[in-house]
Amino acid sequence: MKKKALITGITGQDGAYLARFLLKKKYTVYGTTRTLKKNNLRNLSRLNILELCNILQCDLLNIKQTNQIINKINPDEIYNLSGLSSVGKSFIDPLDAYRSIIFSTVNILENIRLKRNKTKFYLACSSECFGNILSGSATENTEFNPLSPYAVAKTSSYYITKNYREAYSIFACSGILFNHESPLRNDDFVTQKIITGAISIFNKKKKFLDLGSINIERDWGWAPEYVEAMYLILRQRNPSDYIISSGKSYSLEKFIETVFSYFDLDWKQHVRINNKYKRPMDLTISKGNPNKAKKYLKWKPKYDLKKIVHEMINDKLKQN
Ligand code: NAP
C-alpha cells in the first residue's frame, strides 16, 4: 500500500519541495490551497509535479471543511505548512497571522484526536520563536522569546502541538526551522529582493536598492535539504521536536556582498538604508544548533551561503 501524505500549504516554497521529495519516496501526495488559481500553483508547475499531486481547495480555518478533506483522504502523515509566513506582514495584519497559523493547527489536531487514528502530524515551527540568540546557538531547550505576531503565533502552535502529543499520545512533532531559501522563495522576502535588485543594477535598469536593517544575522539553509528533515522527523520511533539549521550565522550585509560580488559590483555604492522598510521590532541575531537532528535524524546540511546565493541568482537569470 502506498503511503498517503497531506501537505497544507503545498503551493509554497517548502510545500512544493516536500511534495517532490515524497513523490520520489512513492507517496500519494495530497495538498491543500486556499485558491486553485493557476498562478498560485506555479511552484508545483516549476518542479513539474502539478499533475502528480492531488490538490484540493480548503479553508483550514473552517473545521467542517478541514474534517471533510482529512476524512476523505485518511492520510498517514499530515505536514502543516500553511499560514502567513512573513514576519513583516504579520505586523501589518496580526489577526491573519494568528488565525492562519494557530487555528489550522488546532483544527487538524482535533481531527486526529477525535478519530483516534495513527496519523502522524508535523508542524512547521520557526526559529523566530527564540527571539535574539545573543550568545552561542539555540538548542531544543532554549527558552522562547517571540518578538513578532508571526513568532507569537508559531510559539502558540508549538505548544498546541506539544500538548496534543503529551495529552493524547498523538505522534505530533515540531520542526523548528531556521531560515531556508531557494529559487522558489517568495519574491517579497528580502533575499529575493536583494537578488532581483542586484540584477537590475547590473543591467543598468536602476542604480539603488533600498533596504531596512542590514546588520541582522541569520542562519541560512537550502530549502530542498530542509524538507528532507521534515520527513525524517516523522520516521523516528518516538515523536519529538527538532531544530533544523546550518549552525552558522551570517549578517545580511554578508548576504548582500555575496550577491553583488557575483556581478563584480560594490554593494556599498548601491544599497541605501530606508527606514520605511524597518519593522517595529526586529530580531537581530539568529543561530541554531542542529546537533540533535544530526544525531537522531542523521540529517546534515550540505549547502553553504555562497552555494545558496549562486543557485538563486542562476535561477533568476534563467527566468529573465
Ligand atoms: P510560503 O512559501 O509562504 O508558503 C506558505 C503557504 O501557506 C502559501 O503557499 C499559502 O498557500 C499558504 N498561506 C500563505 N499565507 C497564508 C495566510 N495568510 N493564510 C493561510 N494560508 C496562507 O512559506 P514557506 O517558506 O514554504 O514555509 C512553509 C512553512 O514553514 C510556513 O508555515 C512558514 O511560516 C514556516 N517556516 C518557513 C521558514 C523559511 O525560512 N522558509 C522558516 C521557518 C518556518 P495557498 O495560497 O495556496 O493557500
mmCIF file of C-alpha atoms and ligand atoms in Angstrom:
data_model
loop_
_atom_site.group_PDB
_atom_site.id
_atom_site.type_symbol
_atom_site.label_atom_id
_atom_site.label_comp_id
_atom_site.label_asym_id
_atom_site.label_seq_id
_atom_site.Cartn_x
_atom_site.Cartn_y
_atom_site.Cartn_z
ATOM 1 C CA MET A 1 0.000 0.000 0.000
ATOM 2 C CA LYS A 2 1.336 3.422 -0.957
ATOM 3 C CA LYS A 3 1.600 5.847 1.955
ATOM 4 C CA LYS A 4 -0.582 8.969 1.789
ATOM 5 C CA ALA A 5 0.681 12.390 2.808
ATOM 6 C CA LEU A 6 -1.365 15.566 3.129
ATOM 7 C CA ILE A 7 0.601 18.817 2.841
ATOM 8 C CA THR A 8 -1.196 22.012 3.830
ATOM 9 C CA GLY A 9 0.389 25.000 2.077
ATOM 10 C CA ILE A 10 1.619 22.715 -0.751
ATOM 11 C CA THR A 11 1.816 25.706 -3.119
ATOM 12 C CA GLY A 12 4.545 27.414 -1.072
ATOM 13 C CA GLN A 13 8.324 27.014 -1.264
ATOM 14 C CA ASP A 14 8.555 24.151 1.245
ATOM 15 C CA GLY A 15 5.267 22.556 0.247
ATOM 16 C CA ALA A 16 6.398 22.164 -3.357
ATOM 17 C CA TYR A 17 9.825 20.732 -2.467
ATOM 18 C CA LEU A 18 8.312 18.403 0.139
ATOM 19 C CA ALA A 19 5.743 17.176 -2.382
ATOM 20 C CA ARG A 20 8.518 16.424 -4.895
ATOM 21 C CA PHE A 21 10.541 14.612 -2.225
ATOM 22 C CA LEU A 22 7.585 12.487 -1.046
ATOM 23 C CA LEU A 23 6.611 11.621 -4.633
ATOM 24 C CA LYS A 24 10.156 10.290 -5.111
ATOM 25 C CA LYS A 25 9.569 8.203 -1.970
ATOM 26 C CA LYS A 26 6.470 6.763 -3.725
ATOM 27 C CA TYR A 27 3.889 8.522 -1.560
ATOM 28 C CA THR A 28 0.494 9.528 -2.873
ATOM 29 C CA VAL A 29 0.604 13.275 -2.275
ATOM 30 C CA TYR A 30 -2.397 15.449 -1.437
ATOM 31 C CA GLY A 31 -2.188 19.162 -0.776
ATOM 32 C CA THR A 32 -4.477 21.965 0.282
ATOM 33 C CA THR A 33 -4.595 25.505 -1.000
ATOM 34 C CA ARG A 34 -6.870 28.480 -0.417
ATOM 35 C CA THR A 35 -7.232 29.029 -4.153
ATOM 36 C CA LEU A 36 -6.785 26.804 -7.204
ATOM 37 C CA LYS A 37 -5.868 29.783 -9.422
ATOM 38 C CA LYS A 38 -3.140 28.830 -11.903
ATOM 39 C CA ASN A 39 -0.703 31.485 -10.718
ATOM 40 C CA ASN A 40 -0.942 30.151 -7.157
ATOM 41 C CA LEU A 41 0.129 26.698 -8.358
ATOM 42 C CA ARG A 42 3.248 27.962 -10.162
ATOM 43 C CA ASN A 43 5.795 26.416 -7.761
ATOM 44 C CA LEU A 44 4.344 22.954 -8.402
ATOM 45 C CA SER A 45 4.413 23.626 -12.159
ATOM 46 C CA ARG A 46 8.028 24.795 -11.959
ATOM 47 C CA LEU A 47 9.011 21.483 -10.353
ATOM 48 C CA ASN A 48 6.935 19.576 -12.965
ATOM 49 C CA ILE A 49 4.832 17.862 -10.314
ATOM 50 C CA LEU A 50 1.483 19.659 -10.561
ATOM 51 C CA GLU A 51 -0.137 16.756 -12.434
ATOM 52 C CA LEU A 52 1.277 14.232 -9.949
ATOM 53 C CA CYS A 53 -0.255 15.859 -6.848
ATOM 54 C CA ASN A 54 -3.879 15.850 -5.754
ATOM 55 C CA ILE A 55 -4.626 19.493 -4.987
ATOM 56 C CA LEU A 56 -7.733 20.371 -3.011
ATOM 57 C CA GLN A 57 -9.170 23.751 -2.144
ATOM 58 C CA CYS A 58 -9.681 24.036 1.599
ATOM 59 C CA ASP A 59 -10.149 26.758 4.177
ATOM 60 C CA LEU A 60 -8.311 25.291 7.152
ATOM 61 C CA LEU A 61 -9.986 27.808 9.458
ATOM 62 C CA ASN A 62 -13.266 26.049 8.704
ATOM 63 C CA ILE A 63 -13.320 22.915 10.876
ATOM 64 C CA LYS A 64 -16.125 21.263 8.889
ATOM 65 C CA GLN A 65 -14.232 21.617 5.612
ATOM 66 C CA THR A 66 -10.977 20.538 7.231
ATOM 67 C CA ASN A 67 -12.617 17.400 8.658
ATOM 68 C CA GLN A 68 -14.235 16.545 5.312
ATOM 69 C CA ILE A 69 -10.911 16.753 3.474
ATOM 70 C CA ILE A 70 -8.886 14.842 6.059
ATOM 71 C CA ASN A 71 -11.551 12.149 6.467
ATOM 72 C CA LYS A 72 -11.795 11.669 2.712
ATOM 73 C CA ILE A 73 -8.033 11.249 2.297
ATOM 74 C CA ASN A 74 -7.306 9.459 5.582
ATOM 75 C CA PRO A 75 -3.601 10.348 5.351
ATOM 76 C CA ASP A 76 -0.780 8.509 7.115
ATOM 77 C CA GLU A 77 1.048 11.808 7.603
ATOM 78 C CA ILE A 78 -0.007 15.456 7.698
ATOM 79 C CA TYR A 79 2.557 18.207 7.171
ATOM 80 C CA ASN A 80 1.064 21.505 8.316
ATOM 81 C CA LEU A 81 2.988 24.169 6.378
ATOM 82 C CA SER A 82 0.212 26.622 5.596
ATOM 83 C CA GLY A 83 -0.224 30.093 7.007
ATOM 84 C CA LEU A 84 1.183 33.558 6.792
ATOM 85 C CA SER A 85 4.952 33.115 6.556
ATOM 86 C CA SER A 86 6.211 36.692 6.557
ATOM 87 C CA VAL A 87 7.296 38.364 9.802
ATOM 88 C CA GLY A 88 6.892 41.800 8.210
ATOM 89 C CA LYS A 89 3.317 41.103 7.045
ATOM 90 C CA SER A 90 2.390 39.774 10.495
ATOM 91 C CA PHE A 91 2.995 43.268 11.922
ATOM 92 C CA ILE A 92 0.593 44.683 9.304
ATOM 93 C CA ASP A 93 -2.118 42.037 9.778
ATOM 94 C CA PRO A 94 -1.589 40.270 13.132
ATOM 95 C CA LEU A 95 -5.093 38.769 13.104
ATOM 96 C CA ASP A 96 -4.328 36.988 9.854
ATOM 97 C CA ALA A 97 -1.099 35.642 11.381
ATOM 98 C CA TYR A 98 -2.861 34.346 14.488
ATOM 99 C CA ARG A 99 -5.800 32.853 12.602
ATOM 100 C CA SER A 100 -3.883 31.245 9.757
ATOM 101 C CA ILE A 101 -1.104 29.792 11.921
ATOM 102 C CA ILE A 102 -2.939 28.809 15.110
ATOM 103 C CA PHE A 103 -6.447 27.803 14.013
ATOM 104 C CA SER A 104 -5.276 25.472 11.235
ATOM 105 C CA THR A 105 -3.062 23.653 13.743
ATOM 106 C CA VAL A 106 -5.894 23.174 16.239
ATOM 107 C CA ASN A 107 -8.397 22.097 13.572
ATOM 108 C CA ILE A 108 -6.075 19.413 12.184
ATOM 109 C CA LEU A 109 -5.022 18.113 15.599
ATOM 110 C CA GLU A 110 -8.668 17.992 16.723
ATOM 111 C CA ASN A 111 -9.446 15.801 13.719
ATOM 112 C CA ILE A 112 -6.620 13.403 14.634
ATOM 113 C CA ARG A 113 -7.681 13.371 18.299
ATOM 114 C CA LEU A 114 -11.345 12.674 17.597
ATOM 115 C CA LYS A 115 -10.640 9.954 15.053
ATOM 116 C CA ARG A 116 -8.139 8.322 17.453
ATOM 117 C CA ASN A 117 -6.131 7.068 14.483
ATOM 118 C CA LYS A 118 -2.397 6.805 13.871
ATOM 119 C CA THR A 119 -1.995 9.819 11.586
ATOM 120 C CA LYS A 120 1.353 11.486 12.244
ATOM 121 C CA PHE A 121 1.478 15.282 12.408
ATOM 122 C CA TYR A 122 4.295 17.686 11.534
ATOM 123 C CA LEU A 123 4.190 21.394 12.394
ATOM 124 C CA ALA A 124 6.293 23.947 10.507
ATOM 125 C CA CYS A 125 7.579 25.838 13.529
ATOM 126 C CA SER A 126 10.142 28.615 13.303
ATOM 127 C CA SER A 127 13.409 29.895 14.731
ATOM 128 C CA GLU A 128 11.587 33.228 15.157
ATOM 129 C CA CYS A 129 10.136 31.734 18.385
ATOM 130 C CA PHE A 130 13.540 32.112 20.070
ATOM 131 C CA GLY A 131 13.891 35.838 19.524
ATOM 132 C CA ASN A 132 17.513 37.005 19.734
ATOM 133 C CA ILE A 133 20.200 34.415 20.352
ATOM 134 C CA LEU A 134 22.787 36.714 21.848
ATOM 135 C CA SER A 135 25.382 34.073 22.733
ATOM 136 C CA GLY A 136 26.041 30.620 21.324
ATOM 137 C CA SER A 137 23.247 28.944 19.382
ATOM 138 C CA ALA A 138 19.695 27.871 20.222
ATOM 139 C CA THR A 139 19.004 24.266 21.190
ATOM 140 C CA GLU A 140 15.681 22.488 21.674
ATOM 141 C CA ASN A 141 15.904 23.519 25.369
ATOM 142 C CA THR A 142 16.389 27.246 24.771
ATOM 143 C CA GLU A 143 13.565 29.396 26.107
ATOM 144 C CA PHE A 144 11.237 31.036 23.554
ATOM 145 C CA ASN A 145 11.049 34.823 23.391
ATOM 146 C CA PRO A 146 8.892 35.694 20.358
ATOM 147 C CA LEU A 147 9.275 39.250 19.034
ATOM 148 C CA SER A 148 6.564 39.487 16.355
ATOM 149 C CA PRO A 149 2.938 38.411 15.828
ATOM 150 C CA TYR A 150 4.286 35.717 13.477
ATOM 151 C CA ALA A 151 6.598 34.393 16.198
ATOM 152 C CA VAL A 152 3.880 34.572 18.872
ATOM 153 C CA ALA A 153 1.566 32.545 16.607
ATOM 154 C CA LYS A 154 4.270 29.963 15.846
ATOM 155 C CA THR A 155 5.092 29.687 19.565
ATOM 156 C CA SER A 156 1.401 29.041 20.326
ATOM 157 C CA SER A 157 1.242 26.370 17.616
ATOM 158 C CA TYR A 158 4.380 24.760 19.037
ATOM 159 C CA TYR A 159 2.774 24.447 22.480
ATOM 160 C CA ILE A 160 -0.547 23.265 20.981
ATOM 161 C CA THR A 161 1.346 20.506 19.142
ATOM 162 C CA LYS A 162 3.269 19.547 22.296
ATOM 163 C CA ASN A 163 0.020 19.471 24.279
ATOM 164 C CA TYR A 164 -1.706 17.081 21.839
ATOM 165 C CA ARG A 165 1.389 14.865 21.906
ATOM 166 C CA GLU A 166 1.522 14.729 25.684
ATOM 167 C CA ALA A 167 -2.203 14.703 26.492
ATOM 168 C CA TYR A 168 -3.418 12.321 23.771
ATOM 169 C CA SER A 169 -0.260 10.401 22.772
ATOM 170 C CA ILE A 170 -0.550 11.675 19.191
ATOM 171 C CA PHE A 171 2.589 11.404 17.062
ATOM 172 C CA ALA A 172 2.827 15.198 16.750
ATOM 173 C CA CYS A 173 6.168 16.969 16.239
ATOM 174 C CA SER A 174 7.521 20.430 15.502
ATOM 175 C CA GLY A 175 10.423 21.127 13.217
ATOM 176 C CA ILE A 176 11.911 24.390 14.442
ATOM 177 C CA LEU A 177 13.353 25.527 11.153
ATOM 178 C CA PHE A 178 15.810 28.377 10.725
ATOM 179 C CA ASN A 179 15.664 30.498 7.542
ATOM 180 C CA HIS A 180 15.916 28.479 4.368
ATOM 181 C CA GLU A 181 15.981 29.783 0.825
ATOM 182 C CA SER A 182 15.693 28.552 -2.755
ATOM 183 C CA PRO A 183 14.598 29.785 -6.195
ATOM 184 C CA LEU A 184 11.001 29.155 -5.030
ATOM 185 C CA ARG A 185 11.310 31.653 -2.182
ATOM 186 C CA ASN A 186 8.514 34.210 -2.429
ATOM 187 C CA ASP A 187 9.587 37.419 -4.208
ATOM 188 C CA ASP A 188 8.638 39.657 -1.296
ATOM 189 C CA PHE A 189 11.310 38.141 1.015
ATOM 190 C CA VAL A 190 14.445 40.237 1.428
ATOM 191 C CA THR A 191 16.792 37.592 -0.034
ATOM 192 C CA GLN A 192 14.911 37.580 -3.368
ATOM 193 C CA LYS A 193 14.595 41.367 -3.233
ATOM 194 C CA ILE A 194 18.404 41.661 -2.969
ATOM 195 C CA ILE A 195 18.961 39.280 -5.900
ATOM 196 C CA THR A 196 16.378 40.976 -8.119
ATOM 197 C CA GLY A 197 17.777 44.398 -7.162
ATOM 198 C CA ALA A 198 21.392 43.421 -7.966
ATOM 199 C CA ILE A 199 20.343 42.028 -11.373
ATOM 200 C CA SER A 200 18.502 45.279 -12.211
ATOM 201 C CA ILE A 201 21.541 47.329 -11.150
ATOM 202 C CA PHE A 202 23.873 45.092 -13.202
ATOM 203 C CA ASN A 203 21.571 45.539 -16.223
ATOM 204 C CA LYS A 204 21.623 49.325 -15.592
ATOM 205 C CA LYS A 205 17.841 49.356 -15.104
ATOM 206 C CA LYS A 206 18.249 51.025 -11.722
ATOM 207 C CA LYS A 207 21.022 52.459 -9.583
ATOM 208 C CA PHE A 208 19.960 51.811 -5.987
ATOM 209 C CA LEU A 209 18.426 49.128 -3.821
ATOM 210 C CA ASP A 210 16.534 50.312 -0.719
ATOM 211 C CA LEU A 211 16.568 48.025 2.311
ATOM 212 C CA GLY A 212 15.667 48.139 6.027
ATOM 213 C CA SER A 213 18.032 46.747 8.695
ATOM 214 C CA ILE A 214 21.077 45.075 7.179
ATOM 215 C CA ASN A 215 23.051 44.440 10.359
ATOM 216 C CA ILE A 216 20.828 41.492 11.328
ATOM 217 C CA GLU A 217 22.319 37.973 11.384
ATOM 218 C CA ARG A 218 20.591 34.852 10.134
ATOM 219 C CA ASP A 219 21.310 31.135 9.968
ATOM 220 C CA TRP A 220 20.521 30.315 6.314
ATOM 221 C CA GLY A 221 19.929 26.930 4.725
ATOM 222 C CA TRP A 222 18.802 25.311 1.489
ATOM 223 C CA ALA A 223 15.065 24.545 1.378
ATOM 224 C CA PRO A 224 15.216 21.213 -0.544
ATOM 225 C CA GLU A 225 17.518 19.858 2.196
ATOM 226 C CA TYR A 226 15.293 21.176 4.989
ATOM 227 C CA VAL A 227 12.143 19.399 3.735
ATOM 228 C CA GLU A 228 14.011 16.077 3.961
ATOM 229 C CA ALA A 229 14.375 16.747 7.687
ATOM 230 C CA MET A 230 10.553 17.110 7.969
ATOM 231 C CA TYR A 231 10.143 13.598 6.558
ATOM 232 C CA LEU A 232 12.858 12.209 8.860
ATOM 233 C CA ILE A 233 11.203 13.753 11.950
ATOM 234 C CA LEU A 234 8.119 11.598 11.268
ATOM 235 C CA ARG A 235 10.288 8.489 10.755
ATOM 236 C CA GLN A 236 11.556 8.348 14.361
ATOM 237 C CA ARG A 237 10.404 5.759 16.900
ATOM 238 C CA ASN A 238 9.159 8.464 19.304
ATOM 239 C CA PRO A 239 7.700 11.899 18.483
ATOM 240 C CA SER A 240 9.906 14.852 19.383
ATOM 241 C CA ASP A 241 10.830 18.383 18.312
ATOM 242 C CA TYR A 242 13.989 19.194 16.345
ATOM 243 C CA ILE A 243 15.941 22.286 15.382
ATOM 244 C CA ILE A 244 16.834 22.290 11.687
ATOM 245 C CA SER A 245 19.587 24.786 10.951
ATOM 246 C CA SER A 246 23.022 25.144 9.392
ATOM 247 C CA GLY A 247 24.686 26.038 12.702
ATOM 248 C CA LYS A 248 26.331 29.061 11.045
ATOM 249 C CA SER A 249 25.109 32.595 11.096
ATOM 250 C CA TYR A 250 25.926 35.451 8.696
ATOM 251 C CA SER A 251 24.940 39.108 8.550
ATOM 252 C CA LEU A 252 22.524 40.317 5.891
ATOM 253 C CA GLU A 253 25.431 42.539 4.832
ATOM 254 C CA LYS A 254 27.405 39.373 4.013
ATOM 255 C CA PHE A 255 24.444 38.046 2.009
ATOM 256 C CA ILE A 256 24.287 41.342 0.075
ATOM 257 C CA GLU A 257 28.051 41.301 -0.521
ATOM 258 C CA THR A 258 27.882 37.700 -1.820
ATOM 259 C CA VAL A 259 25.115 38.636 -4.256
ATOM 260 C CA PHE A 260 26.749 41.848 -5.533
ATOM 261 C CA SER A 261 30.214 40.319 -5.863
ATOM 262 C CA TYR A 262 28.715 37.690 -8.232
ATOM 263 C CA PHE A 263 28.184 40.642 -10.612
ATOM 264 C CA ASP A 264 31.512 42.346 -9.700
ATOM 265 C CA LEU A 265 29.562 45.190 -8.124
ATOM 266 C CA ASP A 266 30.450 47.114 -4.957
ATOM 267 C CA TRP A 267 27.255 46.852 -2.889
ATOM 268 C CA LYS A 268 28.201 49.914 -0.802
ATOM 269 C CA GLN A 269 27.687 52.124 -3.858
ATOM 270 C CA HIS A 270 24.185 50.799 -4.500
ATOM 271 C CA VAL A 271 22.483 49.862 -1.222
ATOM 272 C CA ARG A 272 20.588 52.554 0.675
ATOM 273 C CA ILE A 273 19.020 52.184 4.100
ATOM 274 C CA ASN A 274 15.400 53.254 4.078
ATOM 275 C CA ASN A 275 13.574 53.428 7.412
ATOM 276 C CA LYS A 276 10.335 52.661 5.566
ATOM 277 C CA TYR A 277 11.444 49.028 5.395
ATOM 278 C CA LYS A 278 12.343 48.700 9.076
ATOM 279 C CA ARG A 279 9.966 46.651 11.272
ATOM 280 C CA PRO A 280 8.528 47.815 14.618
ATOM 281 C CA MET A 281 10.794 45.213 16.214
ATOM 282 C CA ASP A 282 13.431 43.098 14.532
ATOM 283 C CA LEU A 283 15.240 40.013 15.594
ATOM 284 C CA THR A 284 18.929 40.851 15.303
ATOM 285 C CA ILE A 285 20.774 37.558 15.778
ATOM 286 C CA SER A 286 19.553 34.071 14.974
ATOM 287 C CA LYS A 287 21.633 30.903 15.153
ATOM 288 C CA GLY A 288 20.572 27.293 15.695
ATOM 289 C CA ASN A 289 22.354 24.208 16.917
ATOM 290 C CA PRO A 290 21.425 21.255 14.665
ATOM 291 C CA ASN A 291 23.176 18.595 16.783
ATOM 292 C CA LYS A 292 20.001 16.759 17.836
ATOM 293 C CA ALA A 293 18.927 16.455 14.182
ATOM 294 C CA LYS A 294 22.425 15.303 13.208
ATOM 295 C CA LYS A 295 22.462 12.673 15.944
ATOM 296 C CA TYR A 296 18.956 11.210 15.669
ATOM 297 C CA LEU A 297 17.788 12.049 12.155
ATOM 298 C CA LYS A 298 21.275 11.595 10.650
ATOM 299 C CA TRP A 299 20.488 14.849 8.832
ATOM 300 C CA LYS A 300 23.250 17.233 7.819
ATOM 301 C CA PRO A 301 23.049 20.349 5.608
ATOM 302 C CA LYS A 302 25.440 20.428 2.637
ATOM 303 C CA TYR A 303 24.810 23.835 1.026
ATOM 304 C CA ASP A 304 26.766 26.857 2.292
ATOM 305 C CA LEU A 305 25.751 30.515 1.917
ATOM 306 C CA LYS A 306 27.696 31.056 -1.329
ATOM 307 C CA LYS A 307 26.156 27.996 -2.987
ATOM 308 C CA ILE A 308 22.641 29.022 -1.911
ATOM 309 C CA VAL A 309 23.127 32.561 -3.261
ATOM 310 C CA HIS A 310 24.634 31.401 -6.564
ATOM 311 C CA GLU A 311 21.871 28.843 -7.212
ATOM 312 C CA MET A 312 19.234 31.515 -6.550
ATOM 313 C CA ILE A 313 20.941 34.037 -8.857
ATOM 314 C CA ASN A 314 21.429 31.489 -11.664
ATOM 315 C CA ASP A 315 17.771 30.574 -11.491
ATOM 316 C CA LYS A 316 16.648 34.225 -11.616
ATOM 317 C CA LEU A 317 18.924 34.893 -14.599
ATOM 318 C CA LYS A 318 17.439 31.906 -16.431
ATOM 319 C CA GLN A 319 13.930 33.265 -15.845
ATOM 320 C CA ASN A 320 14.753 36.782 -17.108
HETATM 321 P P1 NAP B 1 5.300 30.070 1.824
HETATM 322 O O1 NAP B 1 6.074 29.896 0.566
HETATM 323 O O2 NAP B 1 4.780 31.406 2.153
HETATM 324 O O3 NAP B 1 4.082 29.026 1.778
HETATM 325 C C1 NAP B 1 3.094 29.008 2.756
HETATM 326 C C2 NAP B 1 1.754 28.647 2.113
HETATM 327 O O4 NAP B 1 0.729 28.878 3.088
HETATM 328 C C3 NAP B 1 1.404 29.517 0.915
HETATM 329 O O5 NAP B 1 1.768 28.890 -0.293
HETATM 330 C C4 NAP B 1 -0.110 29.693 1.008
HETATM 331 O O6 NAP B 1 -0.794 28.692 0.295
HETATM 332 C C5 NAP B 1 -0.383 29.491 2.480
HETATM 333 N N1 NAP B 1 -0.589 30.818 3.082
HETATM 334 C C6 NAP B 1 0.117 31.947 2.938
HETATM 335 N N2 NAP B 1 -0.403 32.970 3.629
HETATM 336 C C7 NAP B 1 -1.481 32.477 4.217
HETATM 337 C C8 NAP B 1 -2.446 33.030 5.039
HETATM 338 N N3 NAP B 1 -2.408 34.306 5.391
HETATM 339 N N4 NAP B 1 -3.429 32.242 5.457
HETATM 340 C C9 NAP B 1 -3.486 30.943 5.105
HETATM 341 N N5 NAP B 1 -2.568 30.350 4.310
HETATM 342 C C10 NAP B 1 -1.586 31.116 3.865
HETATM 343 O O7 NAP B 1 6.149 29.574 3.070
HETATM 344 P P2 NAP B 1 7.367 28.521 3.111
HETATM 345 O O8 NAP B 1 8.634 29.273 3.058
HETATM 346 O O9 NAP B 1 7.105 27.423 2.161
HETATM 347 O O10 NAP B 1 7.234 27.992 4.601
HETATM 348 C C11 NAP B 1 6.397 26.882 4.921
HETATM 349 C C12 NAP B 1 6.049 26.950 6.397
HETATM 350 O O11 NAP B 1 7.246 26.915 7.165
HETATM 351 C C13 NAP B 1 5.329 28.235 6.813
HETATM 352 O O12 NAP B 1 4.404 27.920 7.811
HETATM 353 C C14 NAP B 1 6.442 29.095 7.385
HETATM 354 O O13 NAP B 1 5.947 30.007 8.332
HETATM 355 C C15 NAP B 1 7.332 28.043 8.008
HETATM 356 N N6 NAP B 1 8.756 28.414 8.108
HETATM 357 C C16 NAP B 1 9.424 28.813 6.998
HETATM 358 C C17 NAP B 1 10.761 29.164 7.096
HETATM 359 C C18 NAP B 1 11.544 29.615 5.887
HETATM 360 O O14 NAP B 1 12.665 30.117 6.054
HETATM 361 N N7 NAP B 1 11.049 29.427 4.690
HETATM 362 C C19 NAP B 1 11.418 29.059 8.329
HETATM 363 C C20 NAP B 1 10.711 28.601 9.423
HETATM 364 C C21 NAP B 1 9.370 28.267 9.301
HETATM 365 P P3 NAP B 1 -2.149 28.990 -0.530
HETATM 366 O O15 NAP B 1 -2.090 30.410 -1.023
HETATM 367 O O16 NAP B 1 -2.074 28.002 -1.635
HETATM 368 O O17 NAP B 1 -3.253 28.749 0.409
#
